[in-house]
Each structure stands twice: as C-alpha cells, then as structure tokens.
Tab-separated table of C-alpha atoms in Angstrom:
chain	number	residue	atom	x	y	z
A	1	UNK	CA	0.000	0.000	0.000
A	2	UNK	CA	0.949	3.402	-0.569
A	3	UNK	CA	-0.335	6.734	0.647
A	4	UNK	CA	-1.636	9.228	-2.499
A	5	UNK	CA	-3.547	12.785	-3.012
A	6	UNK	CA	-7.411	11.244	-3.286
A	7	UNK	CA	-8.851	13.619	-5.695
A	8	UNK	CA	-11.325	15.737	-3.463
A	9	UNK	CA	-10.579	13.593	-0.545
A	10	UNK	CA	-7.428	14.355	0.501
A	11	UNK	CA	-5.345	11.485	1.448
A	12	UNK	CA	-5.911	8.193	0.841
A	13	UNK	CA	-4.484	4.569	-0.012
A	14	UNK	CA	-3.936	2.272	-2.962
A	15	UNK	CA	-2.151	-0.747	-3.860
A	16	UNK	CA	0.686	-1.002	-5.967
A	17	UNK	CA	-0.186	-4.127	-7.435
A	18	UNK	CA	-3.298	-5.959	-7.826
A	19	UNK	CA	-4.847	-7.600	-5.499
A	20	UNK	CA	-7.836	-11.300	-5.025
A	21	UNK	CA	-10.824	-11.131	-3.039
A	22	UNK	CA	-9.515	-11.960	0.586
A	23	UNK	CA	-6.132	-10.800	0.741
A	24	UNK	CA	-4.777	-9.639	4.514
A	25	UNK	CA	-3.378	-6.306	3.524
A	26	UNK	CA	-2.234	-4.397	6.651
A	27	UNK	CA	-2.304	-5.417	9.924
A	28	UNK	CA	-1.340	-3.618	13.665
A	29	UNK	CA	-1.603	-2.706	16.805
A	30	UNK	CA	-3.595	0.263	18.272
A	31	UNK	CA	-1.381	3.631	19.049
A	32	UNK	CA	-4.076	3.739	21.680
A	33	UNK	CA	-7.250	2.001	22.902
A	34	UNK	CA	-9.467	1.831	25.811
A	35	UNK	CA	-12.675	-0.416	26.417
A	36	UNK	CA	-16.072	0.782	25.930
A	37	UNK	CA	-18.148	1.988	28.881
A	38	UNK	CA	-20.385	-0.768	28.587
A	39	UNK	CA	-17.902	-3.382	28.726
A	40	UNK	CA	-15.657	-1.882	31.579
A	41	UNK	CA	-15.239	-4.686	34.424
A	42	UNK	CA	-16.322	-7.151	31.636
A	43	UNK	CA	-13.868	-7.341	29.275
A	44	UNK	CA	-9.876	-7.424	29.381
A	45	UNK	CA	-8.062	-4.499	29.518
A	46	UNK	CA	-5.444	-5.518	26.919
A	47	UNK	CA	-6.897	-8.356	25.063
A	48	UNK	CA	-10.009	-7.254	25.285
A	49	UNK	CA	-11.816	-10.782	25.706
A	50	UNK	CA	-14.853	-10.960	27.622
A	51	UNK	CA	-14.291	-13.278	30.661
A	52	UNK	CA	-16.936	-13.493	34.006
A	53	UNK	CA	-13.943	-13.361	36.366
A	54	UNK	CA	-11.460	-10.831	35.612
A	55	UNK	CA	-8.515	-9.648	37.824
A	56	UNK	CA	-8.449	-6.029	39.167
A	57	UNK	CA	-5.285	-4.272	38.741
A	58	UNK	CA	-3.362	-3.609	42.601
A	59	UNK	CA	-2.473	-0.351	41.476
A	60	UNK	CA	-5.452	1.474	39.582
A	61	UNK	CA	-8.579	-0.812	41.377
A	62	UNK	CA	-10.319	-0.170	38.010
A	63	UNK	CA	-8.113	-2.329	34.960
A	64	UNK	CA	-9.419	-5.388	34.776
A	65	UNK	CA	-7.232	-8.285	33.319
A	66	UNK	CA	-7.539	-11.710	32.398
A	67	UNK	CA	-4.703	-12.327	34.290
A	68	UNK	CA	-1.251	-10.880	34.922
A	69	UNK	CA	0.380	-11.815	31.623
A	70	UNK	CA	-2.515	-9.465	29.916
A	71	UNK	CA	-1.529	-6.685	32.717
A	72	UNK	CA	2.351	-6.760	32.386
A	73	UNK	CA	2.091	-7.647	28.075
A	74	UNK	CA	4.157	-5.022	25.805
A	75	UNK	CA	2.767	-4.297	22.342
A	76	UNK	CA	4.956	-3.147	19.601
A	77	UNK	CA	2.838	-0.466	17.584
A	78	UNK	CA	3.749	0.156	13.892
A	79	UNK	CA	0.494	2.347	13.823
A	80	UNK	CA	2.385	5.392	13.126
A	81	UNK	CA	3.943	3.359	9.571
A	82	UNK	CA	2.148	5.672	6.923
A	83	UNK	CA	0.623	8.489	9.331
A	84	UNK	CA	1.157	9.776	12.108
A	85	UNK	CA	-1.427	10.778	15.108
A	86	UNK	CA	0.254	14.700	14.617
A	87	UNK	CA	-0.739	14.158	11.128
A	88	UNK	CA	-4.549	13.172	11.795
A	89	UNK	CA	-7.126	16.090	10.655
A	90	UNK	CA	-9.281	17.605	13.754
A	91	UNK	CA	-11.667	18.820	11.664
A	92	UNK	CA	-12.473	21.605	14.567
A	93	UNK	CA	-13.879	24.108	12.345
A	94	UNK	CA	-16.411	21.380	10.881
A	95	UNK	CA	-17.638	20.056	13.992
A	96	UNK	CA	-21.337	20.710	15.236
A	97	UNK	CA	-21.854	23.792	18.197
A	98	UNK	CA	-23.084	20.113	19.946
A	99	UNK	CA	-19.836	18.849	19.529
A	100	UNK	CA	-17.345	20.983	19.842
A	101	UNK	CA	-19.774	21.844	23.590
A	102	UNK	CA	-19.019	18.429	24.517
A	103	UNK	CA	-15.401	18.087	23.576
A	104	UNK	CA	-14.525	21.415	25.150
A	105	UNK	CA	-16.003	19.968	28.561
A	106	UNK	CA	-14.074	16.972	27.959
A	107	UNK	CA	-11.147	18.513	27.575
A	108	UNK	CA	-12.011	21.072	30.799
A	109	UNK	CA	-12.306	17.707	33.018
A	110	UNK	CA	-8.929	16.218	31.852
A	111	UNK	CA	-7.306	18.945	32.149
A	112	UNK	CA	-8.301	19.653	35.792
A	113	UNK	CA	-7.111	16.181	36.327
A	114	UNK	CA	-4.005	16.607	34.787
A	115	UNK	CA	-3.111	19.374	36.724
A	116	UNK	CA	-4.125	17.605	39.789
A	117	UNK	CA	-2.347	14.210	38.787
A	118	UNK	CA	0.492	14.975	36.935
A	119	UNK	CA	3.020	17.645	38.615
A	120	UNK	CA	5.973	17.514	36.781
A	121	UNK	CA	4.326	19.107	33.732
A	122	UNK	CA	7.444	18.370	31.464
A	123	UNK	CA	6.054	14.710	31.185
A	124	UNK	CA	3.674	16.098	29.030
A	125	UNK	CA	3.674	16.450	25.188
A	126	UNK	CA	5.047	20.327	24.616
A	127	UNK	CA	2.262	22.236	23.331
A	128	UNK	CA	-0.378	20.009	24.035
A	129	UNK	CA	-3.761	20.997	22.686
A	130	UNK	CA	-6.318	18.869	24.499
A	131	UNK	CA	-9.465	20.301	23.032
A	132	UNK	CA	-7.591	19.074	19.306
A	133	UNK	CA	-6.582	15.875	20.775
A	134	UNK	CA	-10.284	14.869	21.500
A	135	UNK	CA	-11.273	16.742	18.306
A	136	UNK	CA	-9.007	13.745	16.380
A	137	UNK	CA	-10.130	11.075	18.249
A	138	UNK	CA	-13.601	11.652	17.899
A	139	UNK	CA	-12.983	11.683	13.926
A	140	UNK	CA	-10.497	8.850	13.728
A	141	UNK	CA	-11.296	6.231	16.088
A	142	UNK	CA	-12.066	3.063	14.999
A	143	UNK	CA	-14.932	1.169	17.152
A	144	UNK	CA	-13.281	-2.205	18.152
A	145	UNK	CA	-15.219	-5.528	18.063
A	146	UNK	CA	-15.349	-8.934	18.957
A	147	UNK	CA	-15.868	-12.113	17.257
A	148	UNK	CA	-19.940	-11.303	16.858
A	149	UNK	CA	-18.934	-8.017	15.652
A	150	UNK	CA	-19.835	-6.328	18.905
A	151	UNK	CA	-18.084	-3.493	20.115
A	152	UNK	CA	-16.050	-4.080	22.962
A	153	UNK	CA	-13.514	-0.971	22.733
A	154	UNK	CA	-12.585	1.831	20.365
A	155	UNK	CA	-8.771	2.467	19.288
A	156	UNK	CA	-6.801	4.680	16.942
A	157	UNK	CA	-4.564	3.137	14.200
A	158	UNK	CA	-3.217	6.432	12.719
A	159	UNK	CA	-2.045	4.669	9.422
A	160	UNK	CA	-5.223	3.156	9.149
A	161	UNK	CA	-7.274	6.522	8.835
A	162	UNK	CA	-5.770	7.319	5.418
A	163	UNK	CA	-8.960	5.097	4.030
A	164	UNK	CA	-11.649	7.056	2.842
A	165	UNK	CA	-15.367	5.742	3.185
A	166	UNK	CA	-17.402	4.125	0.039
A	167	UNK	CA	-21.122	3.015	1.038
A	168	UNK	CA	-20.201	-0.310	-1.382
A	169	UNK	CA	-16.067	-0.622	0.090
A	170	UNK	CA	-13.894	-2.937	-1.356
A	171	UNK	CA	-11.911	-3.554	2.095
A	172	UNK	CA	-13.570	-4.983	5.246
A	173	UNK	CA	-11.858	-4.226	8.980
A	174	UNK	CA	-11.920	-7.057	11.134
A	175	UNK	CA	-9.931	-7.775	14.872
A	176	UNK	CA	-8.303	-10.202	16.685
A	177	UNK	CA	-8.258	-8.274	19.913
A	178	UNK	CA	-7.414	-5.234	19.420
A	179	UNK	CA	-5.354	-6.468	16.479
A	180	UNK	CA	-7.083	-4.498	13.489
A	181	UNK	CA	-6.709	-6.564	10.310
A	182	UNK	CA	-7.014	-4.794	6.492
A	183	UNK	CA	-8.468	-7.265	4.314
A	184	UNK	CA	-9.811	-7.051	0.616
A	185	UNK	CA	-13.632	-8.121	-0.503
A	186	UNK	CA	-12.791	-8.842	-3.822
A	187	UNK	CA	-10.071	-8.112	-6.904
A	188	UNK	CA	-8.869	-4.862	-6.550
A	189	UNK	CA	-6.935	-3.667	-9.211
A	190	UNK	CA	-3.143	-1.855	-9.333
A	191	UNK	CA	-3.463	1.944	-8.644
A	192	UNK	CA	-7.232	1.296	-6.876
A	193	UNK	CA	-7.905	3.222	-3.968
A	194	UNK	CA	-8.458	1.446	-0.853
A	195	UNK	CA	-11.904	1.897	0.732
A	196	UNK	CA	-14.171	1.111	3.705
A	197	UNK	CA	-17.399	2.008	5.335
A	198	UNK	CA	-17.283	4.209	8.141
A	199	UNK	CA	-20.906	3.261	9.323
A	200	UNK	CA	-23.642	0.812	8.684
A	201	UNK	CA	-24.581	0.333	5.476
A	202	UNK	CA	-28.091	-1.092	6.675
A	203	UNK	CA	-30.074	2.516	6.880
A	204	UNK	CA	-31.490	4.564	4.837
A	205	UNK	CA	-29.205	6.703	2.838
A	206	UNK	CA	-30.064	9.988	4.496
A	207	UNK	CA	-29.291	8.696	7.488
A	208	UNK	CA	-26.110	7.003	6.895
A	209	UNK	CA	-25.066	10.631	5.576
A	210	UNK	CA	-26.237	12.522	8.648
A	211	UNK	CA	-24.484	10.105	10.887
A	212	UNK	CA	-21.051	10.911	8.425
A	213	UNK	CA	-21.452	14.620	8.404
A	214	UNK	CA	-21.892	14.689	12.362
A	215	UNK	CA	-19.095	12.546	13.179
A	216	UNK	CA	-16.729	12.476	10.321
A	217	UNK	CA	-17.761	16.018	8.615
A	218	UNK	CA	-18.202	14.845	5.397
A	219	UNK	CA	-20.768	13.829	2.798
A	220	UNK	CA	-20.287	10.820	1.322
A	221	UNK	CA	-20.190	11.113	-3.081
A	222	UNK	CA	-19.440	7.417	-3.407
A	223	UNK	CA	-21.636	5.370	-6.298
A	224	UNK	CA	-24.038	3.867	-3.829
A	225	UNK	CA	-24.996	7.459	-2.310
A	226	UNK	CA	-24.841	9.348	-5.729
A	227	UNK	CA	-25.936	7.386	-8.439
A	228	UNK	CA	-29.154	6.694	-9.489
A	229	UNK	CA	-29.103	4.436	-12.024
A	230	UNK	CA	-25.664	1.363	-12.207
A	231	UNK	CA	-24.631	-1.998	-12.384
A	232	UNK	CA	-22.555	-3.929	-9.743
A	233	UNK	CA	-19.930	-6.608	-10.451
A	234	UNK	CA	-22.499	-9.244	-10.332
A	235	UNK	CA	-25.533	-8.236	-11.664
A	236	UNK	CA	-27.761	-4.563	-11.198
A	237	UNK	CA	-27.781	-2.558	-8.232
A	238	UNK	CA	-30.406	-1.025	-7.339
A	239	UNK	CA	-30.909	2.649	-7.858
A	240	UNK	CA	-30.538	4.776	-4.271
A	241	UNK	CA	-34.500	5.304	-4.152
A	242	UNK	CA	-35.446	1.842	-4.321
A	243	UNK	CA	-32.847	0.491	-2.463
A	244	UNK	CA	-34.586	3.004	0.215
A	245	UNK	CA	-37.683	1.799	-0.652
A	246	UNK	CA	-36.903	-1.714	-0.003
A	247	UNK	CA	-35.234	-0.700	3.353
A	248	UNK	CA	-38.729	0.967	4.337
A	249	UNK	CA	-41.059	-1.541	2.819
A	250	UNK	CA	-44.868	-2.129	4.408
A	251	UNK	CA	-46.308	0.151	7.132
A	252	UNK	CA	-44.719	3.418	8.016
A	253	UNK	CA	-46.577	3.525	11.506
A	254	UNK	CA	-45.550	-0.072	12.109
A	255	UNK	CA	-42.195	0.551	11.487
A	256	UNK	CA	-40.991	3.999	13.431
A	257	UNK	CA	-42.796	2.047	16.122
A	258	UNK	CA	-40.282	-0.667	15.774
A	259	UNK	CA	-37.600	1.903	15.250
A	260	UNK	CA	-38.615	3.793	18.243
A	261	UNK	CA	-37.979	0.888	20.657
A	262	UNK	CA	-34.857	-0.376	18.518
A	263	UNK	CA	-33.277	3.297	19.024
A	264	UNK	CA	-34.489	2.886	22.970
A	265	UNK	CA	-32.741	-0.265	23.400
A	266	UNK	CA	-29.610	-0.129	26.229
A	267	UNK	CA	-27.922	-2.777	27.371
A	268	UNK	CA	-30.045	-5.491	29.069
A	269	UNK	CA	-28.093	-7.170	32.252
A	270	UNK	CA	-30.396	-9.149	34.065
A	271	UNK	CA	-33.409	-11.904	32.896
A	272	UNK	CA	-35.737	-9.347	33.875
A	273	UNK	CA	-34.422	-6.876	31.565
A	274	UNK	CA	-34.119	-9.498	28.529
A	275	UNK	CA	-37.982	-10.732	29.992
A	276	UNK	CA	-38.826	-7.104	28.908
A	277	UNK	CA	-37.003	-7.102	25.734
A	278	UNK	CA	-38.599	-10.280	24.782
A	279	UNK	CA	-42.274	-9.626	25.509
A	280	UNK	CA	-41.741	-6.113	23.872
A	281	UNK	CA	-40.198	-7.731	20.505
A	282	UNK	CA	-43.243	-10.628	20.557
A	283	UNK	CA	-45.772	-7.735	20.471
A	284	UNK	CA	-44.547	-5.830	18.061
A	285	UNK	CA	-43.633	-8.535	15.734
A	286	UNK	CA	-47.184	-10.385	16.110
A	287	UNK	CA	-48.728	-6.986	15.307
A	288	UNK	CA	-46.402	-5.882	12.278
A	289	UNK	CA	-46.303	-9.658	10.899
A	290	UNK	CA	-48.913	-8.641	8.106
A	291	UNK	CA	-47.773	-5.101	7.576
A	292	UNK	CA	-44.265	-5.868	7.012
A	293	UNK	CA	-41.894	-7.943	5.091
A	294	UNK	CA	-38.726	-9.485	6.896
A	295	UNK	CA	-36.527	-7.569	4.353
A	296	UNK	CA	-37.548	-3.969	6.636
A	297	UNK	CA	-34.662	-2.939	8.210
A	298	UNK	CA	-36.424	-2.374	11.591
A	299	UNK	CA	-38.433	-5.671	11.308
A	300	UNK	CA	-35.322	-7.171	10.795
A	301	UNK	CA	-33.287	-6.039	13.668
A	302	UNK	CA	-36.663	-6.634	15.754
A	303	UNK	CA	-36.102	-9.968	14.830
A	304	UNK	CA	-32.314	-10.151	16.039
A	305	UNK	CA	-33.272	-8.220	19.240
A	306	UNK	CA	-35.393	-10.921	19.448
A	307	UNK	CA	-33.301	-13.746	18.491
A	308	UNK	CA	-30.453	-12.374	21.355
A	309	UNK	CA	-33.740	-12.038	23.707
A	310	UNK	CA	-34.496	-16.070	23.118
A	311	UNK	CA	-30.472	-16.829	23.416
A	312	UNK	CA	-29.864	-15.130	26.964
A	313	UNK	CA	-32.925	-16.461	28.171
A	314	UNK	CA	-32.054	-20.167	26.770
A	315	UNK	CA	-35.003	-20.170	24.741
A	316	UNK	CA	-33.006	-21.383	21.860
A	317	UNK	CA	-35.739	-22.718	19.598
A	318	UNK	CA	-37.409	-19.825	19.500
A	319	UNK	CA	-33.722	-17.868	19.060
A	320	UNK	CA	-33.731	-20.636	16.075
A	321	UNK	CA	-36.882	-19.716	14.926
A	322	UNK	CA	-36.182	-15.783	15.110
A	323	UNK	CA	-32.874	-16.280	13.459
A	324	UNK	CA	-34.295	-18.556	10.669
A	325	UNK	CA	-36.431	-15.261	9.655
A	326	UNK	CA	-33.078	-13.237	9.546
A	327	UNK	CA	-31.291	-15.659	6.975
A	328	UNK	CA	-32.919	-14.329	3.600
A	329	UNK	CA	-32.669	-10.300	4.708
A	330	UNK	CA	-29.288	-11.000	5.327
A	331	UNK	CA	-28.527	-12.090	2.143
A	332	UNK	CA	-30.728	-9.466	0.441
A	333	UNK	CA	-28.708	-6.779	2.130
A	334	UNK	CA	-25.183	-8.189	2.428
A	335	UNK	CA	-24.944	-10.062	-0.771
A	336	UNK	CA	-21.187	-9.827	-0.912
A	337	UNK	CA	-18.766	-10.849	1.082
A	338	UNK	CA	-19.815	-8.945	4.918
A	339	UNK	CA	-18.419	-9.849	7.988
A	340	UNK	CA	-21.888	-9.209	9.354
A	341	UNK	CA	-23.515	-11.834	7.014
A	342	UNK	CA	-20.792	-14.431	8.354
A	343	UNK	CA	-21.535	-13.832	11.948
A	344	UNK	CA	-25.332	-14.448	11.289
A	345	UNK	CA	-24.843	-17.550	9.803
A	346	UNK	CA	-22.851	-18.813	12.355
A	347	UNK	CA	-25.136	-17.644	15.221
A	348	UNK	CA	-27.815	-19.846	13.031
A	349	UNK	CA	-25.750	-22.748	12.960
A	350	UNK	CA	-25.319	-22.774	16.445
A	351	UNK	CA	-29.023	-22.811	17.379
A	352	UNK	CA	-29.391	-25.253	14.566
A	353	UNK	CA	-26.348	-27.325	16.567
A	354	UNK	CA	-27.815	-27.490	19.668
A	355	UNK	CA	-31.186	-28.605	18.371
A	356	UNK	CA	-29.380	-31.867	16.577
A	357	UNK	CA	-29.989	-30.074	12.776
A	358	UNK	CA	-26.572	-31.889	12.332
A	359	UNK	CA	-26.962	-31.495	8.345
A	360	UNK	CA	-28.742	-28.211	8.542
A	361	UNK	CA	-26.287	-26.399	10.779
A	362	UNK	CA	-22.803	-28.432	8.177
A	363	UNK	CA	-25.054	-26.315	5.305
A	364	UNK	CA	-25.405	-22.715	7.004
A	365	UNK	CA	-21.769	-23.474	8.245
A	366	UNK	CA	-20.102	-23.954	4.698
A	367	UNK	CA	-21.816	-20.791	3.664
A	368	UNK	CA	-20.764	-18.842	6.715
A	369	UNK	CA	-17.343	-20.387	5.836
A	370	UNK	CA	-17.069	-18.861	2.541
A	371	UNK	CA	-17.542	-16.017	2.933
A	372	UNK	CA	-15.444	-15.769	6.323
A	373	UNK	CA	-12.546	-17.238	4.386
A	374	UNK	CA	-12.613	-13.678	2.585
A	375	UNK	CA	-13.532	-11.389	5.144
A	376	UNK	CA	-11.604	-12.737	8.250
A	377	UNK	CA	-9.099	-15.030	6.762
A	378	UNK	CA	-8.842	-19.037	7.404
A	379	UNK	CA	-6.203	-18.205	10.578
A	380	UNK	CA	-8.762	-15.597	12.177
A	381	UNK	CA	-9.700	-17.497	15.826
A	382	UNK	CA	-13.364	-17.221	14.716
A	383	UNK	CA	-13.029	-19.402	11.762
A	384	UNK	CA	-10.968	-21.774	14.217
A	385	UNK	CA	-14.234	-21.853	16.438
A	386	UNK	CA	-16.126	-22.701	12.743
A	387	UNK	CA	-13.682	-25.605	11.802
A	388	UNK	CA	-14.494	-26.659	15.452
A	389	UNK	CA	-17.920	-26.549	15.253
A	390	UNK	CA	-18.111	-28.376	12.060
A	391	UNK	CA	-16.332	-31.130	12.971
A	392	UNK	CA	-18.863	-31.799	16.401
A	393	UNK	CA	-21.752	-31.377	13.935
A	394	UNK	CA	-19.826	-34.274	11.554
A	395	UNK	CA	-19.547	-36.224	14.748
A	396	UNK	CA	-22.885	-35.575	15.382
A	397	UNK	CA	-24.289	-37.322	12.197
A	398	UNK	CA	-22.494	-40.268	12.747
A	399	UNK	CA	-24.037	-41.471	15.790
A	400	UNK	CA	-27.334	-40.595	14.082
C-alpha cells in the first residue's frame, strides 16, 4: 500500500499491485485504545476478551485483566507506519456547536485532572492541545469488536485513517483483539484506492449521511450514495430510491414504532431486563407480521433483538426460529462478502447445533465459511471456532 492525493478527498491509499478477493493487507496494533463503557469490568483491559472473572489491577482498582500476563504484556505499535497521530485532521472548524460543547467539557475535566495528577508538567507532550486531541479522536477512532462483531472498545490506528469511506467498500476491517486486520472483498486492481465504510450500510441513505457529516464532517459522493441508475460486479444494483424503498417496505406507523424501541434499546443485564425485551419484541412482531416484510430494516433487527432475547434467556428454539427469519434479509442486504452476514450464519448454525440439525447447521456453516474465508481469513480465531464446530456437527451425524 501506498499513501496518495485522493482527488477531493485528501489522502488516501492504494495498492501497488493488484490484489484477489480476501487478501490480509495491513495489519497492527492500536497507538491507543481503551474499552467501551459498557464493557468496563467485563472485558480485558489488553486483550479485550470478555471473561466473568477478571482480575483487578493492585495499582489502579479499576483495569481489569484476564490475568497478569494481559496486565504486564508489551505491544509493539507500527500504527504510526504511513501516518502519524500529529498528522490526523481535527476537523475543529467542521464540527457541530453540539460537539465541539461536549469536547470542550471533555477537555475542561482532563485537564483539571491533569493538573491535579500529573506535577511535573514536562512529562507532558510540549504544546499540548487537548481540546484538538479529543477533536481527532472523535474523527479517527475506529470502534473495536469482537468475534460477533460487537463493540467491545474503540482504538486509533493512525495509518489506518488514510482510508476514505465508500457506502459499497472494497476492504472490510476485522480484529483479533485489538489487532485491526485490512483485508480485501474482492479483486482490486493496481493503482485502486483502498476503501471502507465508516458506518452501517443497513439505513437509509439519508441517514447514513447525517451520521457521516456529524461525526466524520463529510458527505459521502461514493456510487451507492450518488448514483441513481448502475450496475454492480455481479448483476444490477439497485438505484438509491429503491434500495430506500426496499429498506422501508410495508407500514410506516408499524415501522418507526419498531424503530422507536430499537433506538431505545440499552444494554439489558439481568433476565428481567431481557424478559422485557422479549415480551416487547413478541408484540410488536405479532402486530407488524402482516404489515411488514422481513426484508424492513427495523423488522429485521426486531427480529435479532429478538433472536439475542431467546439466546440469553435459553429459549433457543425460539432464538432458532427468530434467526431462521433473519437468513434471507441478510442475504438481500449483504450479498457480498460482509463480515456481518458471516456472523449471522454462524449464530444460526449454532441454534441449529444445539437442536441436533446436524446437516442443517454443516449447510449454514459452509456458507458462513465462505464467505469468512474472505472477510476474516482461514487463521482468524473465529473461523478456528467454525472448523471446530463443524467437525462436532460431523460427529454428530455419525451417531445418528
């Protein structure tokens, strides 16, 4: 890879030869990275696995660590290989009055702290501008996730933020920890730039471009947002509108209520909570079930809700039978090779595991497989779990 002028972008990335469908093209460590709020006390400091016991650092009483391996391991960070953090754009005079209010009474709070903390103030970086400093986080940080494509921390890989956002990339970002891997989606040719998605492609398109002008401060001109009328590699895409369309299919009442409680959703904890979820996602569902199709975006994820409802209540045929409905939507939506697609189909498999669908769940596996071979590589630990549980569903058959 190489670092070039992006016409109208600015920076960006390309490859200096050409490339196949599945190719690991950068990997490294995070300059920096911290856990998400909702995961502090449940996932690892440094490796950022989720464990139920986790040790609490003697010095800090808040770091949590697998063990003390995880607390004492070094990282070497080429992050810094093609940019540099002092390189990263702020984007200050871009940012929202709502931002910039928020950041400014971040920065106010650390640097209270620092003052109170730190009192040699030479350790410090000369010239430090901590209102800037938050300013390129907030547009640079990557969100972190595990192997269900949850996030579980957010990071900064400096060399990493050269990559400029297409609705329809031809990279996918996976980890391995906090190990972010660069990996191509299909052929990419010599002199191609490099691209990603900064958000989810699964919403409508003004939203996805609202949610990149308030946190990145930019619209998005890529084919997907601007074109209304092209073909894709394999086969026709559809035009912006209907692609919309499809998104927002059947009842409009039924489904901004489903959106409303989707958009409400926190973090459920206990079996009451996920009780609540549950019963919520049941009515809603029975009631929409003739006023929308499964391929709605918010009948959809009312049917994963739904489906991780069933799973942390050990429900799993119902999970089964909420994650059955998901199957076709996610191939309407993520009929490439997705990371997102993958997971699904290995979630399925496992409900279809544990309710001895030997042959169905060696099926949903091979296509999770395939397209996981692309997007996470056949070394990634997740695939590892895959080979795994294909050979206890092979076993399986055989005493059948």
């Amino acid at each position: 890879m190489e670092k070039f002028a992006s016409p109208g972008r600015g920076n960006g990335l390309r490859l200096s030869k050409a490339v196949k469908a599945g190719a690991l093209l950068y990997r490294e460590e995070p300059f920096a990275y911290a856990v998400t709020k909702k995961r502090l006390g449940a996932a690892c400091e440094r490796c950022l696995r989720r464990k139920e016991r986790l040790l609490r650092c003697s010095q800090c009483k808040v770091a949590r660590y697998c063990d003390a391996r995880c607390q004492l391991r070094q990282s070497t960070c080429p992050s810094e290989e093609l940019y540099s953090f002092s390189d990263l754009q702020s984007n200050v005079e871009k940012l929202s009055e709502e931002m910039k209010e928020g950041l400014g009474h971040l920065a106010k709070t650390l640097q209270l702290y620092l003052k109170v903390e730190i009192q040699d103030v030479s350790q410090l970086p000369p010239a430090l501008d901590v209102f800037e400093t938050f300013a390129k986080v907030a547009c640079n940080c990557f969100s972190i996730s595990n192997g269900e494509m949850q996030d579980v921390g957010v990071g900064l890989y400096p060399s990493m933020s050269l990559l400029n956002n297409s609705c329809d990339p031809n990279c996918a970002i996976v980890f391995e920890g906090p190990e972010l891997h660069l990996r191509s989606i299909r052929e990419i040719q010599e002199g191609e730039e490099l691209t990603i998605c900064y958000v989810e492609t699964m919403m409508p398109t003004p939203e996805r471009q609202e949610r990149l002008k308030r946190q990145y401060c930019f619209e998005c001109d890529c084919l997907m947002c601007c074109t209304k009328s092209k073909h894709r590699r394999a086969g026709k895409r559809k035009c912006r509108s209907r692609q919309d369309a499809d998104m927002l299919a059947g009842d409009e009442q039924a489904w901004k209520a489903a959106k409303e409680v989707i958009n409400k959703k926190g973090a459920p904890k206990s079996q009451e909570e996920w009780e609540e979820v549950l019963k919520t996602c049941e009515t809603l569902l029975k009631n929409s079930e003739a006023k929308l199709p499964d391929t709605n975006i918010y009948q959809m994820k009312m049917l994963d809700l739904a489906m991780d409802a069933c799973i942390n209540l050990g429900l799993l045929e119902d999970a089964l039978h909420y994650g059955h409905k998901t199957v076709e939507p996610y191939r309407f939506y993520y009929s490439g090779a997705h990371p997102l697609r993958a997971i699904q189909m290995m979630r399925v498999a496992k409900l279809q595991y544990n309710q001895d669908m030997f042959s169905q769940a060696l099926e949903t596996l091979k296509e999770a497989y395939d397209i996981m071979k692309v997007t996470h590589g056949t070394e990634h630990s997740l695939v590892q779990d895959l080979m795994m549980l294909k050979e206890e569903c092979e076993a399986g058959l055989q005493l059948e």
